[in-house]
Coordinates of N, CA and C and ligand atoms in Angstrom, one line a residue:
V13 N 0.9 -1.2 0.0 CA 0.0 0.0 0.0 C 0.9 1.3 0.0
N14 N 0.6 2.1 -0.9 CA 1.4 3.3 -1.0 C 1.0 4.4 0.0
L15 N 1.9 4.8 0.9 CA 1.6 5.8 1.9 C 1.5 7.2 1.3
H16 N 2.4 7.4 0.3 CA 2.4 8.7 -0.3 C 1.0 9.0 -1.0
G17 N 0.3 10.0 -0.6 CA -1.0 10.2 -1.2 C -2.2 9.5 -0.6
S18 N -1.9 8.7 0.5 CA -2.9 8.0 1.1 C -3.8 8.8 2.0
V19 N -4.9 8.3 2.4 CA -5.8 9.1 3.3 C -6.0 8.1 4.5
A20 N -5.5 8.6 5.7 CA -5.5 7.7 6.8 C -6.4 8.2 7.9
L21 N -6.9 7.2 8.7 CA -7.7 7.6 9.9 C -7.0 6.8 11.1
V22 N -6.5 7.6 12.1 CA -5.9 7.0 13.2 C -6.8 7.2 14.4
T23 N -7.1 6.1 15.1 CA -7.8 6.2 16.4 C -6.9 6.5 17.6
G24 N -7.4 7.2 18.6 CA -6.5 7.6 19.7 C -5.3 8.4 19.3
A25 N -5.6 9.4 18.5 CA -4.5 10.1 17.8 C -4.0 11.3 18.6
N26 N -4.6 11.6 19.7 CA -4.2 12.8 20.5 C -3.0 12.6 21.3
R27 N -2.5 11.4 21.6 CA -1.3 11.2 22.4 C -0.7 9.9 22.1
G28 N 0.5 9.6 22.7 CA 1.1 8.3 22.6 C 1.5 7.9 21.2
I29 N 1.3 6.6 21.0 CA 1.6 6.0 19.7 C 0.7 6.5 18.6
G30 N -0.5 6.9 18.9 CA -1.4 7.4 17.9 C -1.0 8.8 17.4
Q31 N -0.5 9.6 18.3 CA 0.1 10.8 17.9 C 1.3 10.7 17.0
A32 N 2.1 9.7 17.3 CA 3.3 9.4 16.5 C 2.9 8.9 15.1
F33 N 1.9 8.0 15.0 CA 1.4 7.6 13.7 C 0.9 8.8 12.9
T34 N 0.2 9.7 13.5 CA -0.3 10.9 12.8 C 0.7 11.7 12.2
R35 N 1.8 12.0 13.1 CA 2.9 12.8 12.6 C 3.6 12.1 11.4
A36 N 3.9 10.8 11.6 CA 4.7 10.0 10.6 C 4.0 9.9 9.3
L37 N 2.7 9.8 9.4 CA 1.9 9.6 8.1 C 2.0 10.9 7.3
L38 N 1.9 12.0 7.9 CA 2.1 13.3 7.3 C 3.5 13.4 6.7
E39 N 4.5 13.0 7.5 CA 5.9 13.2 7.0 C 6.1 12.2 5.8
R40 N 5.4 11.1 5.8 CA 5.6 10.2 4.6 C 4.7 10.5 3.5
G41 N 4.0 11.7 3.5 CA 3.4 12.1 2.3 C 1.9 11.8 2.2
A42 N 1.3 11.4 3.3 CA -0.2 11.1 3.3 C -0.9 12.4 2.8
A43 N -1.9 12.3 2.0 CA -2.6 13.4 1.5 C -3.5 14.0 2.6
R44 N -4.0 13.1 3.5 CA -4.8 13.6 4.6 C -4.7 12.6 5.7
V45 N -4.6 13.1 7.0 CA -4.6 12.2 8.1 C -5.8 12.7 9.1
Y46 N -6.8 11.9 9.2 CA -7.8 12.2 10.1 C -7.4 11.6 11.6
A47 N -7.3 12.6 12.4 CA -6.9 12.3 13.8 C -8.0 12.1 14.7
G48 N -8.4 10.8 14.9 CA -9.6 10.5 15.7 C -9.3 10.6 17.2
A49 N -10.1 11.3 17.9 CA -9.9 11.5 19.4 C -11.2 11.7 20.0
R50 N -11.3 11.1 21.3 CA -12.5 11.4 22.1 C -12.7 12.9 22.2
D51 N -11.6 13.7 22.5 CA -11.6 15.1 22.5 C -10.7 15.6 21.4
P52 N -11.4 15.9 20.2 CA -10.6 16.3 19.0 C -9.8 17.6 19.3
G53 N -10.2 18.4 20.3 CA -9.5 19.6 20.7 C -8.1 19.3 21.2
G54 N -7.9 18.0 21.7 CA -6.6 17.6 22.2 C -5.6 17.1 21.1
V55 N -6.0 17.3 19.8 CA -5.1 16.8 18.7 C -4.1 18.0 18.5
T56 N -2.8 17.7 18.5 CA -1.8 18.8 18.4 C -0.9 18.7 17.2
V57 N -1.1 17.6 16.4 CA -0.2 17.5 15.3 C -0.6 18.5 14.1
E58 N 0.3 19.3 13.7 CA 0.0 20.3 12.7 C -0.2 19.6 11.4
G59 N -1.4 20.0 10.7 CA -1.6 19.4 9.4 C -2.6 18.3 9.4
A60 N -2.8 17.7 10.6 CA -3.8 16.7 10.8 C -5.2 17.3 10.8
D61 N -6.2 16.4 10.5 CA -7.6 16.8 10.6 C -8.3 16.2 11.8
P62 N -8.5 16.9 12.9 CA -9.1 16.3 14.1 C -10.5 15.8 13.8
V63 N -10.9 14.7 14.3 CA -12.2 14.1 14.1 C -12.7 13.5 15.5
P64 N -13.9 13.9 15.9 CA -14.3 13.2 17.1 C -14.6 11.8 16.9
L65 N -14.1 11.0 17.8 CA -14.2 9.5 17.6 C -14.0 8.8 18.9
D66 N -15.1 8.1 19.4 CA -15.0 7.3 20.6 C -15.3 5.9 20.0
V67 N -14.3 5.0 20.0 CA -14.5 3.6 19.4 C -15.5 2.8 20.1
T68 N -15.9 3.1 21.3 CA -16.9 2.3 22.0 C -18.3 2.9 21.8
D69 N -18.5 3.9 21.0 CA -19.8 4.5 20.8 C -20.2 4.3 19.4
P70 N -21.2 3.4 19.3 CA -21.7 3.0 17.9 C -22.0 4.2 17.1
E71 N -22.6 5.2 17.6 CA -23.1 6.4 16.8 C -21.8 7.1 16.3
S72 N -20.9 7.3 17.2 CA -19.6 7.9 16.8 C -18.9 7.3 15.7
V73 N -18.8 6.0 15.9 CA -18.1 5.1 14.8 C -18.9 5.2 13.5
A74 N -20.2 5.1 13.5 CA -21.0 5.1 12.3 C -21.0 6.5 11.6
S75 N -20.9 7.5 12.5 CA -20.9 8.9 11.9 C -19.5 9.1 11.2
A76 N -18.4 8.6 11.8 CA -17.1 8.7 11.2 C -17.1 8.0 9.9
A77 N -17.6 6.8 9.9 CA -17.6 6.0 8.6 C -18.5 6.7 7.5
R78 N -19.6 7.4 7.9 CA -20.4 8.1 7.0 C -19.7 9.3 6.3
R79 N -18.9 10.0 7.2 CA -18.3 11.2 6.7 C -17.0 11.0 6.0
L80 N -16.2 10.1 6.5 CA -14.8 9.9 6.0 C -14.8 8.9 4.9
R81 N -15.3 9.3 3.8 CA -15.5 8.2 2.7 C -14.2 8.0 2.0
D82 N -13.1 8.8 2.2 CA -11.9 8.7 1.4 C -10.8 7.9 2.1
V83 N -11.1 7.3 3.3 CA -10.1 6.7 4.0 C -9.6 5.4 3.3
D84 N -8.3 5.2 3.1 CA -7.7 4.0 2.6 C -6.8 3.2 3.5
L85 N -6.5 3.9 4.6 CA -5.7 3.3 5.7 C -6.3 3.5 7.0
L86 N -6.7 2.5 7.8 CA -7.3 2.7 9.1 C -6.2 2.2 10.1
V87 N -5.9 3.0 11.1 CA -5.0 2.6 12.1 C -5.7 2.4 13.4
N88 N -6.0 1.2 13.7 CA -6.7 0.9 15.0 C -5.7 0.9 16.2
N89 N -5.6 2.0 16.8 CA -4.6 2.3 17.8 C -5.1 2.5 19.2
A90 N -6.4 3.0 19.3 CA -6.9 3.4 20.6 C -6.9 2.1 21.5
G91 N -6.5 2.3 22.7 CA -6.5 1.2 23.6 C -6.4 1.7 25.1
I92 N -6.8 0.8 26.0 CA -6.7 1.2 27.5 C -6.1 -0.1 28.2
A93 N -5.4 0.2 29.3 CA -4.8 -0.8 30.1 C -5.2 -0.4 31.6
R94 N -6.0 -1.2 32.3 CA -6.3 -0.7 33.6 C -5.4 -1.3 34.7
G95 N -4.5 -2.2 34.3 CA -3.6 -2.8 35.3 C -4.3 -3.7 36.3
A96 N -5.2 -4.5 35.8 CA -6.0 -5.3 36.7 C -5.7 -6.8 36.6
P97 N -5.6 -7.5 37.7 CA -5.4 -8.9 37.7 C -6.8 -9.5 37.3
L98 N -6.8 -10.8 36.9 CA -8.0 -11.5 36.5 C -8.9 -11.8 37.7
L99 N -8.3 -12.3 38.7 CA -9.1 -12.8 39.9 C -9.2 -11.8 41.0
A100 N -8.2 -11.1 41.4 CA -8.2 -10.2 42.5 C -8.8 -8.9 42.2
A101 N -9.2 -8.6 41.0 CA -9.8 -7.3 40.7 C -11.1 -7.3 41.5
P102 N -11.5 -6.2 42.0 CA -12.8 -6.1 42.8 C -14.0 -6.4 42.0
S103 N -14.0 -6.2 40.8 CA -15.2 -6.5 40.0 C -14.8 -6.8 38.5
L104 N -15.8 -7.1 37.6 CA -15.4 -7.2 36.2 C -15.3 -6.0 35.4
A105 N -15.4 -4.8 36.1 CA -15.5 -3.6 35.5 C -14.3 -3.3 34.5
D106 N -13.1 -3.5 35.1 CA -11.9 -3.2 34.3 C -11.8 -4.1 33.1
A107 N -12.0 -5.4 33.4 CA -12.0 -6.4 32.3 C -12.9 -6.1 31.1
R108 N -14.2 -5.6 31.6 CA -15.1 -5.3 30.5 C -14.7 -4.0 29.8
A109 N -14.2 -3.0 30.5 CA -13.8 -1.8 29.8 C -12.7 -2.1 28.8
E110 N -11.7 -2.9 29.2 CA -10.6 -3.2 28.3 C -11.2 -4.0 27.0
M111 N -12.1 -4.9 27.2 CA -12.6 -5.6 26.1 C -13.4 -4.6 25.2
E112 N -14.1 -3.7 25.8 CA -14.9 -2.7 25.1 C -14.1 -1.9 24.2
V113 N -12.9 -1.4 24.6 CA -12.1 -0.5 23.8 C -11.2 -1.4 22.9
N114 N -10.5 -2.3 23.4 CA -9.4 -3.0 22.7 C -10.0 -4.1 21.8
Y115 N -11.0 -4.7 22.1 CA -11.6 -5.7 21.2 C -12.8 -5.2 20.5
F116 N -13.9 -4.8 21.2 CA -15.1 -4.4 20.4 C -14.9 -3.1 19.7
G117 N -14.1 -2.2 20.3 CA -13.8 -1.0 19.6 C -13.2 -1.2 18.2
T118 N -12.1 -2.1 18.3 CA -11.4 -2.5 17.1 C -12.3 -3.1 16.0
L119 N -13.1 -4.1 16.5 CA -14.0 -4.8 15.7 C -15.1 -3.8 15.1
A120 N -15.6 -2.9 15.9 CA -16.6 -1.9 15.4 C -15.9 -1.1 14.2
M121 N -14.8 -0.6 14.4 CA -14.0 0.2 13.5 C -13.9 -0.6 12.2
A122 N -13.4 -1.8 12.3 CA -13.1 -2.6 11.1 C -14.4 -2.9 10.3
R123 N -15.5 -3.2 11.0 CA -16.8 -3.4 10.4 C -17.3 -2.1 9.7
A124 N -17.1 -1.0 10.3 CA -17.6 0.2 9.7 C -16.8 0.7 8.5
F125 N -15.5 0.4 8.5 CA -14.6 1.0 7.5 C -14.2 0.0 6.4
A126 N -14.6 -1.3 6.6 CA -14.4 -2.3 5.5 C -14.9 -1.8 4.2
P127 N -16.2 -1.4 4.1 CA -16.7 -1.0 2.8 C -16.0 0.3 2.2
V128 N -15.6 1.1 3.1 CA -14.9 2.3 2.7 C -13.5 2.0 2.1
L129 N -12.8 1.0 2.7 CA -11.6 0.6 2.2 C -11.7 -0.1 0.9
A130 N -12.8 -1.0 0.8 CA -13.1 -1.7 -0.4 C -13.2 -0.7 -1.6
A131 N -13.9 0.4 -1.3 CA -14.2 1.4 -2.4 C -12.9 2.0 -2.9
H132 N -11.8 1.9 -2.2 CA -10.5 2.4 -2.6 C -9.5 1.4 -2.9
G133 N -10.0 0.3 -3.4 CA -9.1 -0.7 -3.9 C -8.5 -1.7 -2.8
G134 N -9.1 -1.6 -1.6 CA -8.7 -2.5 -0.5 C -8.0 -1.8 0.6
G135 N -7.0 -1.0 0.3 CA -6.3 -0.3 1.4 C -5.7 -1.2 2.5
A136 N -5.6 -0.6 3.6 CA -5.0 -1.4 4.7 C -5.5 -1.1 6.1
I137 N -5.5 -2.1 7.0 CA -5.8 -1.8 8.4 C -4.6 -2.2 9.2
V138 N -4.2 -1.3 10.1 CA -3.2 -1.7 11.2 C -3.9 -1.8 12.5
S139 N -3.5 -2.9 13.2 CA -3.9 -3.2 14.6 C -2.8 -3.0 15.5
M140 N -2.9 -2.1 16.5 CA -1.9 -2.0 17.5 C -2.1 -3.1 18.6
L141 N -1.3 -4.1 18.5 CA -1.4 -5.3 19.4 C -0.2 -5.2 20.4
S142 N 0.1 -6.4 21.0 CA 1.1 -6.3 22.1 C 1.8 -7.6 22.2
A143 N 2.9 -7.7 22.9 CA 3.6 -8.9 23.2 C 2.6 -9.7 24.1
L144 N 1.7 -8.9 24.8 CA 0.8 -9.6 25.8 C -0.4 -10.2 25.0
S145 N -0.4 -10.0 23.7 CA -1.4 -10.8 22.9 C -1.0 -12.3 22.9
F146 N 0.3 -12.5 23.2 CA 0.8 -13.9 23.1 C 1.1 -14.5 24.5
L147 N 1.2 -13.6 25.5 CA 1.5 -14.0 26.9 C 0.6 -13.4 28.0
N148 N 0.1 -14.1 28.9 CA -0.7 -13.5 29.9 C 0.2 -13.2 31.2
L149 N 0.4 -12.0 31.5 CA 1.0 -11.6 32.8 C -0.1 -11.3 33.7
P150 N -0.2 -11.9 34.9 CA -1.4 -11.7 35.8 C -1.6 -10.4 36.3
A151 N -0.5 -9.5 36.5 CA -0.7 -8.2 37.0 C -1.5 -7.4 35.9
V152 N -1.5 -7.8 34.7 CA -2.3 -7.1 33.6 C -3.2 -8.2 32.9
G153 N -3.7 -9.1 33.6 CA -4.3 -10.3 33.0 C -5.5 -9.9 32.2
S154 N -6.3 -9.0 32.6 CA -7.4 -8.7 31.7 C -7.1 -8.0 30.5
Y155 N -6.1 -7.1 30.6 CA -5.6 -6.4 29.4 C -5.0 -7.4 28.4
A156 N -4.2 -8.3 28.9 CA -3.6 -9.3 28.0 C -4.6 -10.1 27.3
A157 N -5.7 -10.5 28.0 CA -6.8 -11.3 27.4 C -7.5 -10.5 26.3
S158 N -7.6 -9.2 26.5 CA -8.3 -8.3 25.5 C -7.4 -8.2 24.3
K159 N -6.0 -8.2 24.5 CA -5.1 -8.1 23.4 C -5.0 -9.4 22.6
A160 N -5.2 -10.5 23.4 CA -5.2 -11.9 22.7 C -6.5 -11.9 21.8
A161 N -7.6 -11.4 22.3 CA -8.8 -11.4 21.5 C -8.6 -10.5 20.2
A162 N -8.0 -9.3 20.5 CA -7.7 -8.4 19.3 C -6.8 -9.0 18.3
W163 N -5.8 -9.8 18.8 CA -4.9 -10.6 17.9 C -5.7 -11.6 17.0
S164 N -6.6 -12.3 17.6 CA -7.4 -13.3 16.9 C -8.3 -12.6 15.9
L165 N -8.9 -11.4 16.4 CA -9.7 -10.6 15.5 C -9.0 -10.2 14.3
T166 N -7.7 -9.7 14.5 CA -6.8 -9.3 13.4 C -6.6 -10.4 12.3
N167 N -6.4 -11.6 12.8 CA -6.2 -12.7 12.0 C -7.5 -13.1 11.2
G168 N -8.6 -12.9 11.9 CA -9.9 -13.2 11.3 C -10.3 -12.3 10.3
I169 N -10.1 -10.9 10.5 CA -10.5 -10.0 9.5 C -9.5 -10.0 8.3
R170 N -8.3 -10.5 8.5 CA -7.4 -10.6 7.4 C -8.0 -11.6 6.4
T171 N -8.5 -12.8 6.9 CA -9.2 -13.7 6.1 C -10.4 -13.2 5.4
E172 N -11.3 -12.6 6.2 CA -12.5 -12.1 5.6 C -12.4 -11.0 4.6
L173 N -11.2 -10.2 4.7 CA -11.0 -9.0 3.8 C -10.1 -9.4 2.6
A174 N -9.6 -10.6 2.6 CA -8.6 -11.0 1.5 C -9.3 -10.8 0.2
G175 N -10.6 -11.1 0.1 CA -11.3 -11.0 -1.2 C -11.3 -9.6 -1.7
Q176 N -11.3 -8.6 -0.9 CA -11.4 -7.2 -1.3 C -10.0 -6.6 -1.3
G177 N -8.9 -7.3 -1.1 CA -7.6 -6.9 -1.3 C -7.1 -6.0 -0.1
T178 N -7.7 -6.1 1.0 CA -7.3 -5.2 2.2 C -6.1 -5.9 2.9
L179 N -5.0 -5.2 3.0 CA -3.8 -5.6 3.8 C -4.1 -5.4 5.3
V180 N -4.0 -6.5 6.1 CA -4.2 -6.3 7.6 C -2.9 -6.6 8.3
V181 N -2.4 -5.5 9.0 CA -1.1 -5.6 9.6 C -1.2 -5.6 11.2
G182 N -0.8 -6.7 11.8 CA -0.7 -6.7 13.3 C 0.6 -6.3 13.7
V183 N 0.6 -5.3 14.7 CA 1.8 -4.8 15.3 C 1.9 -5.2 16.8
H184 N 3.0 -6.0 17.1 CA 3.1 -6.5 18.4 C 4.4 -5.8 19.1
V185 N 4.3 -5.4 20.3 CA 5.4 -4.7 20.9 C 5.4 -4.9 22.4
A186 N 6.5 -4.9 23.1 CA 6.5 -4.9 24.6 C 6.2 -3.5 25.1
F187 N 7.1 -3.0 26.0 CA 6.7 -1.7 26.6 C 7.1 -0.6 25.6
V188 N 6.2 0.4 25.6 CA 6.4 1.5 24.6 C 6.4 2.8 25.6
D189 N 7.3 3.7 25.3 CA 7.4 4.9 26.3 C 6.3 5.9 26.0
T190 N 5.1 5.6 26.6 CA 3.9 6.6 26.6 C 3.3 6.5 28.0
E191 N 2.2 7.3 28.1 CA 1.5 7.4 29.4 C 1.1 6.0 29.9
M192 N 0.7 5.1 28.9 CA 0.2 3.8 29.3 C 1.1 3.0 30.1
A193 N 2.5 3.2 29.8 CA 3.5 2.4 30.5 C 4.3 3.3 31.5
A194 N 3.7 4.4 31.8 CA 4.5 5.4 32.6 C 4.9 4.8 34.0
R195 N 4.1 3.9 34.6 CA 4.5 3.3 35.9 C 5.4 2.1 35.8
I196 N 5.7 1.7 34.5 CA 6.6 0.5 34.3 C 8.1 0.9 34.4
D197 N 8.8 0.2 35.2 CA 10.2 0.5 35.3 C 11.0 -0.7 34.5
A198 N 11.1 -0.5 33.2 CA 11.7 -1.5 32.3 C 12.1 -0.8 31.0
P199 N 12.9 -1.4 30.2 CA 13.3 -0.8 28.9 C 12.0 -0.6 28.1
K200 N 12.0 0.6 27.4 CA 10.8 0.8 26.6 C 11.3 1.2 25.2
V201 N 10.4 0.9 24.2 CA 10.7 1.3 22.8 C 10.1 2.7 22.6
A202 N 10.7 3.5 21.8 CA 10.2 4.8 21.5 C 9.0 4.6 20.6
P203 N 7.9 5.4 20.7 CA 6.7 5.4 19.9 C 7.1 5.6 18.4
D204 N 8.0 6.4 18.1 CA 8.4 6.6 16.7 C 9.0 5.4 16.1
E205 N 9.7 4.5 16.8 CA 10.2 3.3 16.3 C 9.1 2.3 16.0
V206 N 8.1 2.2 16.9 CA 7.0 1.4 16.6 C 6.3 1.7 15.3
V207 N 6.1 3.0 15.2 CA 5.4 3.5 14.0 C 6.3 3.4 12.7
R208 N 7.6 3.6 12.9 CA 8.5 3.4 11.7 C 8.4 2.0 11.1
Q209 N 8.4 1.0 12.1 CA 8.3 -0.4 11.6 C 6.9 -0.7 11.1
A210 N 5.9 -0.2 11.7 CA 4.5 -0.5 11.3 C 4.2 0.1 9.9
L211 N 4.7 1.3 9.6 CA 4.5 1.9 8.3 C 5.3 1.3 7.2
D212 N 6.5 0.9 7.6 CA 7.3 0.1 6.6 C 6.6 -1.2 6.2
A213 N 6.0 -1.7 7.2 CA 5.2 -3.1 6.9 C 4.0 -2.7 6.0
V214 N 3.3 -1.6 6.2 CA 2.2 -1.3 5.3 C 2.8 -1.1 4.0
A215 N 3.8 -0.3 3.8 CA 4.4 -0.1 2.4 C 4.9 -1.3 1.8
A216 N 5.4 -2.3 2.5 CA 6.0 -3.4 2.0 C 4.9 -4.6 1.8
G217 N 3.7 -4.4 2.4 CA 2.8 -5.5 2.3 C 3.0 -6.6 3.3
T218 N 3.7 -6.3 4.4 CA 4.1 -7.3 5.5 C 2.8 -7.4 6.5
E219 N 2.5 -8.6 6.9 CA 1.2 -8.7 7.7 C 1.5 -8.7 9.2
E220 N 2.7 -9.0 9.6 CA 2.9 -8.9 11.0 C 4.3 -8.3 11.4
V221 N 4.2 -7.5 12.4 CA 5.4 -6.8 12.9 C 5.7 -7.1 14.3
L222 N 6.9 -7.7 14.6 CA 7.3 -8.0 16.0 C 8.4 -6.9 16.3
V223 N 8.1 -5.9 17.0 CA 9.0 -4.7 17.0 C 10.3 -5.0 17.8
D224 N 10.2 -5.7 18.9 CA 11.4 -5.7 19.7 C 11.8 -7.1 20.1
D225 N 13.1 -7.3 20.6 CA 13.6 -8.7 21.0 C 12.6 -9.4 21.9
T226 N 12.1 -8.7 22.9 CA 11.2 -9.3 23.8 C 10.1 -10.0 23.2
T227 N 9.4 -9.2 22.3 CA 8.3 -9.7 21.6 C 8.6 -10.8 20.6
R228 N 9.7 -10.7 19.9 CA 10.2 -11.8 19.1 C 10.4 -13.1 19.8
G229 N 11.0 -13.0 21.0 CA 11.4 -14.1 21.9 C 10.1 -14.7 22.4
I230 N 9.1 -14.0 22.7 CA 7.8 -14.5 23.3 C 7.1 -15.3 22.1
K231 N 7.0 -14.7 20.9 CA 6.3 -15.3 19.8 C 7.0 -16.6 19.4
A232 N 8.4 -16.6 19.5 CA 9.1 -17.8 19.0 C 8.9 -18.9 20.1
A233 N 8.6 -18.5 21.3 CA 8.5 -19.6 22.4 C 7.0 -20.2 22.4
L234 N 6.1 -19.6 21.7 CA 4.7 -20.0 21.8 C 4.4 -21.5 21.7
P235 N 5.1 -22.3 20.8 CA 4.8 -23.7 20.7 C 5.1 -24.4 22.0
R236 N 6.0 -23.8 22.9 CA 6.3 -24.5 24.1 C 6.1 -23.5 25.3
D237 N 5.1 -22.7 25.2 CA 4.9 -21.6 26.2 C 4.8 -22.1 27.6
L238 N 4.1 -23.2 27.8 CA 3.9 -23.7 29.2 C 5.2 -24.1 29.8
E239 N 6.2 -24.6 29.0 CA 7.5 -24.9 29.5 C 8.5 -23.7 29.6
L240 N 8.4 -22.9 28.5 CA 9.5 -21.8 28.4 C 9.0 -20.5 28.9
L241 N 7.8 -20.2 29.0 CA 7.3 -18.8 29.4 C 6.7 -18.9 30.8
Y242 N 5.7 -19.7 31.0 CA 4.9 -19.5 32.2 C 5.5 -19.9 33.5
P243 N 6.6 -20.9 33.6 CA 7.2 -21.1 34.8 C 7.9 -19.8 35.4
D244 N 8.5 -19.0 34.5 CA 9.1 -17.7 34.9 C 8.0 -16.7 35.4
V245 N 6.9 -16.6 34.7 CA 5.8 -15.8 35.0 C 5.3 -16.2 36.5
R246 N 5.1 -17.4 36.6 CA 4.6 -17.9 38.0 C 5.6 -17.6 39.1
R247 N 6.9 -17.8 38.8 CA 7.9 -17.5 39.8 C 7.8 -16.0 40.2
Q248 N 7.7 -15.1 39.2 CA 7.7 -13.7 39.5 C 6.5 -13.3 40.2
W249 N 5.3 -13.9 39.9 CA 4.1 -13.6 40.6 C 4.1 -14.0 42.0
A250 N 4.7 -15.2 42.2 CA 4.8 -15.8 43.6 C 5.7 -14.9 44.5
T251 N 6.7 -14.2 43.9 CA 7.7 -13.4 44.8 C 7.4 -11.9 44.6
R252 N 6.3 -11.5 44.1 CA 6.0 -10.1 43.9 C 5.9 -9.3 45.2
Ligands
LIG287 N1 2.5 1.7 25.8 C1 2.7 0.4 25.8 O1 3.6 -0.1 26.5 C2 2.0 -0.4 24.7 C3 2.6 -1.7 24.4 C4 2.0 -2.5 23.5 C5 0.8 -2.1 22.9 N2 0.3 -0.9 23.2 C6 -1.0 -0.5 22.5 O2 -0.7 0.6 21.7 C7 -2.0 1.4 21.6 C8 -1.7 2.9 21.9 O3 -1.1 2.9 23.3 P1 -0.4 4.1 23.9 O4 0.8 3.6 24.6 O5 -0.2 5.2 23.0 O6 -1.4 4.5 25.0 P2 -1.9 5.9 25.7 O7 -0.7 6.9 25.6 O8 -2.5 5.6 26.9 O9 -3.0 6.5 24.6 C9 -4.1 5.7 24.4 C10 -5.0 6.5 23.3 O10 -6.2 5.7 23.2 C11 -7.3 6.6 23.2 N3 -8.5 6.0 23.6 C12 -8.8 5.4 24.9 N4 -10.1 5.0 24.9 C13 -10.6 5.4 23.7 C14 -11.9 5.3 23.1 N5 -12.9 4.7 23.7 N6 -12.1 5.9 21.9 C15 -11.1 6.4 21.2 N7 -9.9 6.6 21.7 C16 -9.6 6.0 22.9 C17 -6.8 7.6 24.3 O11 -7.6 8.8 24.2 P3 -7.8 9.8 25.5 O12 -6.6 10.7 25.5 O13 -9.1 10.4 25.3 O14 -7.9 8.8 26.7 C18 -5.4 7.8 23.8 O15 -5.3 8.7 22.6 C19 -2.9 0.7 22.5 O16 -3.8 -0.1 21.7 C20 -2.1 -0.1 23.4 O17 -2.8 -1.2 24.0 C21 0.9 0.0 24.0

């Protein structure tokens, strides 16, 4: 997919990785970048077109799809992480909220924009996923489950959209230096690096991006995850 001259819509474009996507798309010659945000007044990237968009609100999603008929690249970036364990969380509220944004929000956007992308020769969808799509860490157990669901969804829509020629790119990364990971004390990837690799993949037609060594190691260990990954996770959880 040619980024030069493309028309992109980025969800959660007001900060973090979404803001980096918005800026980089303009730098790479996108003709227009719609910066979707719950508060479009918070969009700061010069040259972007702020658009009100809450991915959990069906009317907001439908209205965006009605108005933005020229989109050929959808970046499903909006996400939340509540930092909740699966069992010790006081209620299901955090788990439901994470599914609402990370899974149902992503699905709603893909459903609404699939016909728009089809009308422009197929285009592309980028899903911001995670190393935690592959591995459940119990301190963020419900977030990881929502990202696993979003990974499955990404693989599923790739199949369903193949007939209309839409490229579907899943981007997996460990910690990224944004507000979401502000309380994490560990090495973090720069948002610009995530976006550089993601947009290179769109340009090259690559379907999966494993941004960093941690993520590549986890994906490679999946066939033997119960032996290679979960014993360490359990040890760390027991001694926390
Ligand atoms: N940071 C990491 O370590 C990391 C690692 C792997 C994957 N990711 C994924 O990368 C994506 C971007 O994360 P980030 O690090 O940039 O997080 P962030 O700095 O917390 O930004 C999240 C963005 O999502 C938006 N958002 C939240 N709920 C929304 C909704 N209902 N509708 C529309 N937008 C909504 C936020 O808007 P408001 O400003 O209105 O809240 C904000 O713009 C997420 O999908 C995240 O899961 C992040």
